[in-house]
């Protein structure tokens, strides 16, 4: 007969015979199969001879018959085998043998060496993803080889970003390249601006568009082994100081014609003018009218705009006295005895 290791004990039946002699049973290897009376106990695998010996009677001699008894190896039963999820970068770990009814040695293998590698029983995380981990129990004296698998998931690691700052800028400043944040991984960044009327980004170049605040977001793209991450900083673009040219001290002479002020400014604020001494000069719009000799301080004022600060500068207008123009005062020729006469020259001066 054939049995499997682990089978329960069983009772031998007497062979067929023409004698009524009693039977006794023996095993050729009591380390594999032992017999107690007629009960056979399976102790290990292998091949043994079972001998049935019939005792001598008054009419029959003793005789024996032998049968080959094979005990096959039993299937190994491996219990629960699982590996908890891991995070890339969390370090190597050791695999424990699953429970089994066999004492065969375990070896382990990985289906995806780009995710994990296994040396003996030490697992090294190589990258994010999934790998089938196979536990192989070798054949033992009494048990067949067995295999059990589980899936190991290696999750992508968290990306850590820091040190992302942009210094204060002024409207009109040149475009500049953004300095990428500090990161625990290599990987490309993309940038965005919350307000493109303040700052506009193309690639890694930021252009100042207007005064104000804008949130600048740096996003590191997800990689094979790491999750995407973002970090935000604020850019403050302050208003620029207007650059004013063509507004200088003036020298005029009483009697000069009216003239226009024509300075230039890079601000779009509405320009207004005023005169500190309206007895010397008055201003209408940008036209200056000279009314008398003396000094007047002329003030240029420009209010703040979205991108420029307010501006105010002054210059001096010096109006010199004019030289009087005298007429009708010419050389005269008279004769002694002529009557008295009046001099009547004309002058544009009131002196």
Short mmCIF file of N, CA and C in Angstrom, two decimals, residues 197-350:
data_model
loop_
_atom_site.label_atom_id
_atom_site.label_comp_id
_atom_site.label_asym_id
_atom_site.label_seq_id
_atom_site.Cartn_x
_atom_site.Cartn_y
_atom_site.Cartn_z
N UNK A 197 -0.34 90.36 -13.26
CA UNK A 197 -0.22 91.82 -13.40
C UNK A 197 0.90 92.34 -12.51
N UNK A 198 1.39 91.50 -11.62
CA UNK A 198 2.53 91.84 -10.75
C UNK A 198 3.80 91.14 -11.23
N UNK A 199 3.70 89.82 -11.44
CA UNK A 199 4.87 89.03 -11.84
C UNK A 199 4.43 87.96 -12.82
N UNK A 200 5.19 87.82 -13.89
CA UNK A 200 4.91 86.81 -14.89
C UNK A 200 6.13 85.91 -15.02
N UNK A 201 5.87 84.60 -15.15
CA UNK A 201 6.97 83.63 -15.19
C UNK A 201 6.91 82.85 -16.49
N UNK A 202 8.04 82.79 -17.15
CA UNK A 202 8.22 81.92 -18.33
C UNK A 202 9.41 81.03 -18.03
N UNK A 203 9.14 79.74 -17.94
CA UNK A 203 10.20 78.81 -17.56
C UNK A 203 10.63 79.09 -16.13
N UNK A 204 11.89 79.50 -15.98
CA UNK A 204 12.40 79.85 -14.65
C UNK A 204 12.71 81.34 -14.54
N UNK A 205 12.25 82.13 -15.54
CA UNK A 205 12.53 83.57 -15.54
C UNK A 205 11.30 84.34 -15.10
N UNK A 206 11.49 85.19 -14.10
CA UNK A 206 10.40 86.02 -13.59
C UNK A 206 10.57 87.44 -14.08
N UNK A 207 9.51 87.98 -14.66
CA UNK A 207 9.49 89.37 -15.12
C UNK A 207 8.57 90.18 -14.22
N UNK A 208 9.09 91.33 -13.77
CA UNK A 208 8.29 92.23 -12.95
C UNK A 208 7.36 93.02 -13.88
N UNK A 209 6.05 92.92 -13.64
CA UNK A 209 5.05 93.55 -14.50
C UNK A 209 4.46 94.79 -13.84
N UNK A 210 4.27 94.76 -12.57
CA UNK A 210 3.67 95.89 -11.87
C UNK A 210 3.91 95.79 -10.38
N UNK A 211 3.62 96.88 -9.67
CA UNK A 211 3.79 96.91 -8.23
C UNK A 211 2.67 96.12 -7.55
N UNK A 212 3.00 95.53 -6.40
CA UNK A 212 2.01 94.77 -5.65
C UNK A 212 2.61 93.49 -5.10
N UNK A 213 1.74 92.59 -4.65
CA UNK A 213 2.15 91.30 -4.11
C UNK A 213 1.64 90.18 -5.00
N UNK A 214 2.43 89.12 -5.10
CA UNK A 214 2.00 87.92 -5.82
C UNK A 214 2.60 86.71 -5.14
N UNK A 215 1.81 85.64 -5.09
CA UNK A 215 2.31 84.36 -4.55
C UNK A 215 3.00 83.60 -5.68
N UNK A 216 4.22 83.19 -5.42
CA UNK A 216 4.99 82.41 -6.41
C UNK A 216 5.07 80.98 -5.90
N UNK A 217 4.56 80.06 -6.70
CA UNK A 217 4.52 78.65 -6.32
C UNK A 217 5.56 77.86 -7.12
N UNK A 218 6.39 77.11 -6.39
CA UNK A 218 7.35 76.19 -7.01
C UNK A 218 6.84 74.77 -6.79
N UNK A 219 6.67 74.03 -7.87
CA UNK A 219 6.17 72.66 -7.79
C UNK A 219 7.23 71.72 -8.35
N UNK A 220 7.67 70.78 -7.51
CA UNK A 220 8.62 69.78 -7.99
C UNK A 220 7.83 68.60 -8.52
N UNK A 221 8.12 68.23 -9.74
CA UNK A 221 7.35 67.21 -10.44
C UNK A 221 7.57 65.84 -9.79
N UNK A 222 6.51 65.05 -9.75
CA UNK A 222 6.58 63.69 -9.22
C UNK A 222 7.61 62.88 -10.00
N UNK A 223 8.38 62.07 -9.28
CA UNK A 223 9.37 61.20 -9.91
C UNK A 223 8.97 59.75 -9.71
N UNK A 224 9.82 58.85 -10.16
CA UNK A 224 9.54 57.43 -10.00
C UNK A 224 9.41 57.04 -8.54
N UNK A 225 10.21 57.71 -7.69
CA UNK A 225 10.27 57.29 -6.29
C UNK A 225 9.72 58.30 -5.30
N UNK A 226 9.40 59.50 -5.76
CA UNK A 226 8.96 60.55 -4.84
C UNK A 226 7.70 61.24 -5.34
N UNK A 227 6.87 61.66 -4.39
CA UNK A 227 5.66 62.38 -4.70
C UNK A 227 5.98 63.82 -5.10
N UNK A 228 5.05 64.44 -5.79
CA UNK A 228 5.18 65.85 -6.11
C UNK A 228 5.04 66.68 -4.83
N UNK A 229 5.66 67.87 -4.83
CA UNK A 229 5.57 68.76 -3.67
C UNK A 229 5.56 70.21 -4.14
N UNK A 230 4.95 71.08 -3.34
CA UNK A 230 4.91 72.50 -3.67
C UNK A 230 5.36 73.32 -2.48
N UNK A 231 5.89 74.49 -2.78
CA UNK A 231 6.25 75.46 -1.76
C UNK A 231 5.92 76.84 -2.32
N UNK A 232 5.45 77.72 -1.46
CA UNK A 232 4.97 79.04 -1.92
C UNK A 232 5.74 80.14 -1.19
N UNK A 233 6.09 81.16 -1.93
CA UNK A 233 6.67 82.36 -1.34
C UNK A 233 5.97 83.57 -1.95
N UNK A 234 6.20 84.74 -1.34
CA UNK A 234 5.55 85.96 -1.82
C UNK A 234 6.60 86.92 -2.35
N UNK A 235 6.31 87.48 -3.52
CA UNK A 235 7.15 88.55 -4.05
C UNK A 235 6.45 89.88 -3.80
N UNK A 236 7.23 90.84 -3.29
CA UNK A 236 6.72 92.19 -3.06
C UNK A 236 7.41 93.13 -4.04
N UNK A 237 6.64 93.67 -4.96
CA UNK A 237 7.18 94.63 -5.92
C UNK A 237 6.73 96.02 -5.48
N UNK A 238 7.69 96.83 -5.06
CA UNK A 238 7.34 98.17 -4.57
C UNK A 238 7.29 99.14 -5.75
N UNK A 239 6.62 100.29 -5.50
CA UNK A 239 6.51 101.31 -6.55
C UNK A 239 7.86 101.96 -6.78
N UNK A 240 8.07 102.37 -8.04
CA UNK A 240 9.32 103.03 -8.41
C UNK A 240 9.20 104.54 -8.19
N UNK A 241 10.36 105.17 -8.01
CA UNK A 241 10.41 106.63 -7.93
C UNK A 241 10.45 107.20 -9.35
N UNK A 242 9.56 108.13 -9.68
CA UNK A 242 9.57 108.69 -11.04
C UNK A 242 10.92 109.34 -11.36
N UNK A 243 11.32 109.22 -12.59
CA UNK A 243 12.53 109.90 -13.07
C UNK A 243 12.08 111.11 -13.88
N UNK A 244 12.39 112.29 -13.37
CA UNK A 244 11.93 113.54 -13.99
C UNK A 244 13.13 114.26 -14.58
N UNK A 245 12.98 114.71 -15.79
CA UNK A 245 14.06 115.46 -16.45
C UNK A 245 13.46 116.69 -17.14
N UNK A 246 14.32 117.67 -17.44
CA UNK A 246 13.87 118.85 -18.18
C UNK A 246 13.16 119.88 -17.31
N UNK A 247 13.34 119.79 -15.99
CA UNK A 247 12.73 120.79 -15.09
C UNK A 247 13.87 121.42 -14.30
N UNK A 248 14.36 122.60 -14.79
CA UNK A 248 15.57 123.22 -14.26
C UNK A 248 15.29 124.68 -13.90
N UNK A 249 16.23 125.27 -13.18
CA UNK A 249 16.10 126.69 -12.85
C UNK A 249 16.05 127.52 -14.13
N UNK A 250 15.24 128.59 -14.08
CA UNK A 250 15.01 129.41 -15.27
C UNK A 250 15.38 130.87 -14.98
N UNK A 251 15.90 131.51 -15.98
CA UNK A 251 16.18 132.96 -15.90
C UNK A 251 15.45 133.66 -17.01
N UNK A 252 14.64 134.64 -16.64
CA UNK A 252 13.88 135.40 -17.61
C UNK A 252 14.05 136.89 -17.31
N UNK A 253 13.55 137.71 -18.22
CA UNK A 253 13.57 139.18 -18.05
C UNK A 253 12.14 139.67 -18.11
N UNK A 254 11.85 140.58 -17.23
CA UNK A 254 10.51 141.14 -17.24
C UNK A 254 10.18 141.64 -18.64
N UNK A 255 9.04 141.27 -19.10
CA UNK A 255 8.63 141.63 -20.44
C UNK A 255 8.74 140.46 -21.41
N UNK A 256 9.43 139.40 -21.01
CA UNK A 256 9.53 138.23 -21.90
C UNK A 256 8.14 137.62 -22.10
N UNK A 257 7.97 136.96 -23.21
CA UNK A 257 6.68 136.34 -23.54
C UNK A 257 6.41 135.16 -22.60
N UNK A 258 5.15 134.79 -22.53
CA UNK A 258 4.78 133.57 -21.80
C UNK A 258 5.46 132.36 -22.44
N UNK A 259 5.66 131.35 -21.63
CA UNK A 259 6.33 130.13 -22.15
C UNK A 259 5.74 128.90 -21.45
N UNK A 260 5.94 127.75 -22.06
CA UNK A 260 5.42 126.48 -21.52
C UNK A 260 6.51 125.69 -20.83
N UNK A 261 6.15 125.08 -19.69
CA UNK A 261 7.02 124.11 -19.01
C UNK A 261 6.85 122.76 -19.69
N UNK A 262 7.95 122.10 -19.97
CA UNK A 262 7.85 120.83 -20.71
C UNK A 262 8.84 119.78 -20.17
N UNK A 263 8.74 119.45 -18.86
CA UNK A 263 9.60 118.38 -18.35
C UNK A 263 9.06 117.01 -18.78
N UNK A 264 9.87 115.95 -18.61
CA UNK A 264 9.42 114.58 -18.93
C UNK A 264 9.51 113.73 -17.68
N UNK A 265 8.64 112.72 -17.62
CA UNK A 265 8.61 111.79 -16.49
C UNK A 265 8.24 110.42 -17.01
N UNK A 266 8.80 109.37 -16.38
CA UNK A 266 8.44 108.01 -16.78
C UNK A 266 7.17 107.53 -16.09
N UNK A 267 6.61 108.37 -15.22
CA UNK A 267 5.32 108.07 -14.58
C UNK A 267 4.20 108.65 -15.42
N UNK A 268 3.05 108.01 -15.33
CA UNK A 268 1.88 108.49 -16.09
C UNK A 268 0.98 109.40 -15.24
N UNK A 269 1.42 109.69 -14.01
CA UNK A 269 0.62 110.55 -13.16
C UNK A 269 0.42 111.94 -13.76
N UNK A 270 -0.75 112.54 -13.52
CA UNK A 270 -1.07 113.86 -14.06
C UNK A 270 -0.16 114.91 -13.42
N UNK A 271 0.53 115.71 -14.26
CA UNK A 271 1.47 116.71 -13.77
C UNK A 271 0.75 118.03 -13.54
N UNK A 272 1.00 118.64 -12.39
CA UNK A 272 0.49 119.98 -12.10
C UNK A 272 1.64 120.86 -11.64
N UNK A 273 1.46 122.20 -11.83
CA UNK A 273 2.50 123.15 -11.47
C UNK A 273 1.89 124.24 -10.58
N UNK A 274 2.76 124.86 -9.80
CA UNK A 274 2.34 126.02 -9.01
C UNK A 274 3.49 126.99 -8.87
N UNK A 275 3.12 128.26 -8.64
CA UNK A 275 4.12 129.32 -8.47
C UNK A 275 4.00 129.86 -7.06
N UNK A 276 5.17 130.03 -6.39
CA UNK A 276 5.16 130.51 -5.01
C UNK A 276 4.94 132.02 -4.93
N UNK A 277 5.15 132.72 -6.04
CA UNK A 277 5.02 134.19 -6.04
C UNK A 277 4.27 134.60 -7.29
N UNK A 278 2.95 134.76 -7.13
CA UNK A 278 2.15 135.10 -8.31
C UNK A 278 2.33 136.57 -8.73
N UNK A 279 3.07 137.32 -7.93
CA UNK A 279 3.41 138.67 -8.38
C UNK A 279 4.54 138.65 -9.39
N UNK A 280 5.25 137.56 -9.42
CA UNK A 280 6.34 137.40 -10.39
C UNK A 280 5.86 136.58 -11.58
N UNK A 281 5.15 135.46 -11.29
CA UNK A 281 4.71 134.61 -12.40
C UNK A 281 3.47 133.83 -11.97
N UNK A 282 2.60 133.61 -12.90
CA UNK A 282 1.46 132.73 -12.69
C UNK A 282 1.54 131.59 -13.70
N UNK A 283 0.86 130.47 -13.34
CA UNK A 283 0.90 129.27 -14.22
C UNK A 283 -0.52 128.83 -14.47
N UNK A 284 -0.83 128.62 -15.72
CA UNK A 284 -2.11 128.05 -16.13
C UNK A 284 -1.82 126.81 -16.95
N UNK A 285 -2.18 125.64 -16.39
CA UNK A 285 -1.78 124.41 -17.07
C UNK A 285 -0.27 124.29 -16.98
N UNK A 286 0.40 124.37 -18.11
CA UNK A 286 1.86 124.36 -18.12
C UNK A 286 2.43 125.69 -18.65
N UNK A 287 1.53 126.70 -18.86
CA UNK A 287 1.98 127.98 -19.41
C UNK A 287 2.29 128.96 -18.28
N UNK A 288 3.51 129.52 -18.35
CA UNK A 288 3.97 130.48 -17.34
C UNK A 288 3.88 131.89 -17.93
N UNK A 289 3.24 132.78 -17.18
CA UNK A 289 3.16 134.19 -17.58
C UNK A 289 3.93 135.03 -16.57
N UNK A 290 4.87 135.82 -17.11
CA UNK A 290 5.69 136.67 -16.25
C UNK A 290 4.94 137.97 -15.98
N UNK A 291 4.83 138.28 -14.65
CA UNK A 291 4.09 139.48 -14.25
C UNK A 291 4.98 140.53 -13.61
N UNK A 292 6.16 140.16 -13.17
CA UNK A 292 7.02 141.14 -12.55
C UNK A 292 8.40 140.59 -12.31
N UNK A 293 9.32 141.46 -11.97
CA UNK A 293 10.68 141.04 -11.67
C UNK A 293 10.73 140.46 -10.27
N UNK A 294 11.68 139.54 -10.07
CA UNK A 294 11.85 138.92 -8.76
C UNK A 294 12.07 137.42 -8.90
N UNK A 295 11.84 136.70 -7.83
CA UNK A 295 12.07 135.24 -7.81
C UNK A 295 10.79 134.53 -7.38
N UNK A 296 10.46 133.45 -8.08
CA UNK A 296 9.34 132.59 -7.71
C UNK A 296 9.80 131.13 -7.78
N UNK A 297 9.35 130.39 -6.81
CA UNK A 297 9.68 128.96 -6.81
C UNK A 297 8.57 128.21 -7.54
N UNK A 298 8.98 127.52 -8.60
CA UNK A 298 8.01 126.74 -9.39
C UNK A 298 8.05 125.29 -8.91
N UNK A 299 6.87 124.74 -8.63
CA UNK A 299 6.78 123.36 -8.10
C UNK A 299 6.12 122.45 -9.12
N UNK A 300 6.80 121.30 -9.35
CA UNK A 300 6.29 120.21 -10.21
C UNK A 300 5.74 119.14 -9.27
N UNK A 301 4.50 118.75 -9.47
CA UNK A 301 3.90 117.70 -8.64
C UNK A 301 3.26 116.64 -9.53
N UNK A 302 3.50 115.38 -9.13
CA UNK A 302 2.91 114.25 -9.87
C UNK A 302 2.39 113.24 -8.84
N UNK A 303 1.13 112.90 -8.86
CA UNK A 303 0.58 111.98 -7.85
C UNK A 303 1.05 110.54 -8.10
N UNK A 304 0.90 109.72 -7.08
CA UNK A 304 1.27 108.31 -7.20
C UNK A 304 0.33 107.60 -8.18
N UNK A 305 0.87 106.60 -8.86
CA UNK A 305 0.08 105.75 -9.75
C UNK A 305 0.19 104.31 -9.25
N UNK A 306 -0.33 103.38 -10.03
CA UNK A 306 -0.25 101.97 -9.62
C UNK A 306 1.19 101.52 -9.45
N UNK A 307 2.09 102.07 -10.26
CA UNK A 307 3.47 101.57 -10.26
C UNK A 307 4.52 102.59 -9.84
N UNK A 308 4.12 103.86 -9.65
CA UNK A 308 5.09 104.90 -9.30
C UNK A 308 4.65 105.65 -8.05
N UNK A 309 5.64 106.08 -7.28
CA UNK A 309 5.39 106.92 -6.12
C UNK A 309 5.05 108.34 -6.58
N UNK A 310 4.50 109.13 -5.68
CA UNK A 310 4.28 110.53 -6.00
C UNK A 310 5.62 111.25 -6.09
N UNK A 311 5.65 112.36 -6.84
CA UNK A 311 6.89 113.11 -7.01
C UNK A 311 6.61 114.60 -6.88
N UNK A 312 7.57 115.32 -6.33
CA UNK A 312 7.46 116.77 -6.19
C UNK A 312 8.86 117.35 -6.19
N UNK A 313 9.12 118.26 -7.15
CA UNK A 313 10.41 118.93 -7.19
C UNK A 313 10.17 120.42 -7.47
N UNK A 314 11.15 121.23 -7.10
CA UNK A 314 11.02 122.68 -7.30
C UNK A 314 12.24 123.22 -8.01
N UNK A 315 12.01 124.31 -8.75
CA UNK A 315 13.11 125.07 -9.37
C UNK A 315 12.83 126.56 -9.14
N UNK A 316 13.84 127.35 -9.33
CA UNK A 316 13.67 128.80 -9.18
C UNK A 316 13.54 129.47 -10.54
N UNK A 317 12.54 130.38 -10.60
CA UNK A 317 12.40 131.25 -11.77
C UNK A 317 12.85 132.65 -11.33
N UNK A 318 13.92 133.11 -11.95
CA UNK A 318 14.44 134.45 -11.64
C UNK A 318 14.10 135.37 -12.81
N UNK A 319 13.32 136.39 -12.50
CA UNK A 319 12.93 137.36 -13.54
C UNK A 319 13.71 138.67 -13.25
N UNK A 320 14.58 139.00 -14.17
CA UNK A 320 15.38 140.23 -14.02
C UNK A 320 14.57 141.45 -14.49
N UNK A 321 14.95 142.61 -13.98
CA UNK A 321 14.30 143.85 -14.43
C UNK A 321 14.67 144.11 -15.88
N UNK A 322 13.74 144.69 -16.60
CA UNK A 322 14.00 145.02 -18.01
C UNK A 322 14.66 146.40 -18.13
N UNK A 323 15.39 146.66 -19.18
CA UNK A 323 15.96 147.99 -19.46
C UNK A 323 14.87 148.84 -20.11
N UNK A 324 14.57 150.01 -19.52
CA UNK A 324 13.50 150.83 -20.10
C UNK A 324 13.80 151.22 -21.55
N UNK A 325 12.76 151.33 -22.32
CA UNK A 325 12.88 151.80 -23.71
C UNK A 325 12.35 153.25 -23.75
N UNK A 326 13.30 154.21 -23.99
CA UNK A 326 12.95 155.65 -23.98
C UNK A 326 12.96 156.16 -25.41
N UNK A 327 11.95 156.90 -25.76
CA UNK A 327 11.86 157.49 -27.12
C UNK A 327 11.47 158.97 -27.02
N UNK A 328 11.56 159.62 -28.16
CA UNK A 328 11.21 161.06 -28.26
C UNK A 328 12.09 161.92 -27.33
N UNK A 329 13.30 161.49 -27.20
CA UNK A 329 14.24 162.34 -26.46
C UNK A 329 15.51 162.42 -27.30
N UNK A 330 15.50 163.49 -28.18
CA UNK A 330 16.55 163.61 -29.20
C UNK A 330 17.28 164.94 -29.02
N UNK A 331 18.35 165.09 -29.77
CA UNK A 331 19.10 166.35 -29.75
C UNK A 331 18.22 167.49 -30.26
N UNK A 332 18.33 168.64 -29.60
CA UNK A 332 17.49 169.80 -29.95
C UNK A 332 18.37 170.98 -30.38
N UNK A 333 17.84 171.78 -31.25
CA UNK A 333 18.54 173.02 -31.69
C UNK A 333 17.58 174.19 -31.52
N UNK A 334 17.96 175.16 -30.77
CA UNK A 334 17.13 176.35 -30.51
C UNK A 334 17.95 177.62 -30.78
N UNK A 335 17.21 178.87 -30.78
CA UNK A 335 17.85 180.19 -30.99
C UNK A 335 17.63 181.01 -29.74
N UNK A 336 18.64 181.69 -29.39
CA UNK A 336 18.54 182.51 -28.19
C UNK A 336 17.33 183.43 -28.31
N UNK A 337 16.57 183.43 -27.24
CA UNK A 337 15.37 184.25 -27.21
C UNK A 337 14.09 183.45 -27.47
N UNK A 338 14.32 182.10 -27.90
CA UNK A 338 13.12 181.26 -28.11
C UNK A 338 12.41 181.07 -26.78
N UNK A 339 11.10 180.87 -26.87
CA UNK A 339 10.29 180.67 -25.67
C UNK A 339 10.68 179.36 -24.97
N UNK A 340 10.33 179.27 -23.69
CA UNK A 340 10.54 178.01 -22.95
C UNK A 340 9.71 176.89 -23.58
N UNK A 341 10.12 175.67 -23.40
CA UNK A 341 9.38 174.54 -24.00
C UNK A 341 9.48 173.33 -23.04
N UNK A 342 8.60 172.40 -23.21
CA UNK A 342 8.57 171.19 -22.36
C UNK A 342 9.23 170.01 -23.07
N UNK A 343 9.95 169.22 -22.27
CA UNK A 343 10.52 167.95 -22.76
C UNK A 343 9.44 166.88 -22.56
N UNK A 344 9.21 166.05 -23.55
CA UNK A 344 8.13 165.04 -23.43
C UNK A 344 8.55 163.71 -24.03
N UNK A 345 9.63 163.14 -23.45
CA UNK A 345 10.02 161.81 -23.96
C UNK A 345 9.00 160.76 -23.44
N UNK A 346 9.02 159.53 -24.04
CA UNK A 346 8.16 158.40 -23.59
C UNK A 346 9.04 157.27 -23.11
N UNK A 347 8.51 156.48 -22.14
CA UNK A 347 9.27 155.34 -21.61
C UNK A 347 8.29 154.23 -21.22
N UNK A 348 8.72 153.00 -21.37
CA UNK A 348 7.87 151.87 -20.96
C UNK A 348 7.99 151.57 -19.48
N UNK A 349 8.86 152.31 -18.82
CA UNK A 349 9.01 152.15 -17.37
C UNK A 349 8.12 153.15 -16.70
N UNK A 350 7.65 152.77 -15.51
CA UNK A 350 6.81 153.69 -14.72
C UNK A 350 7.65 154.54 -13.79
#
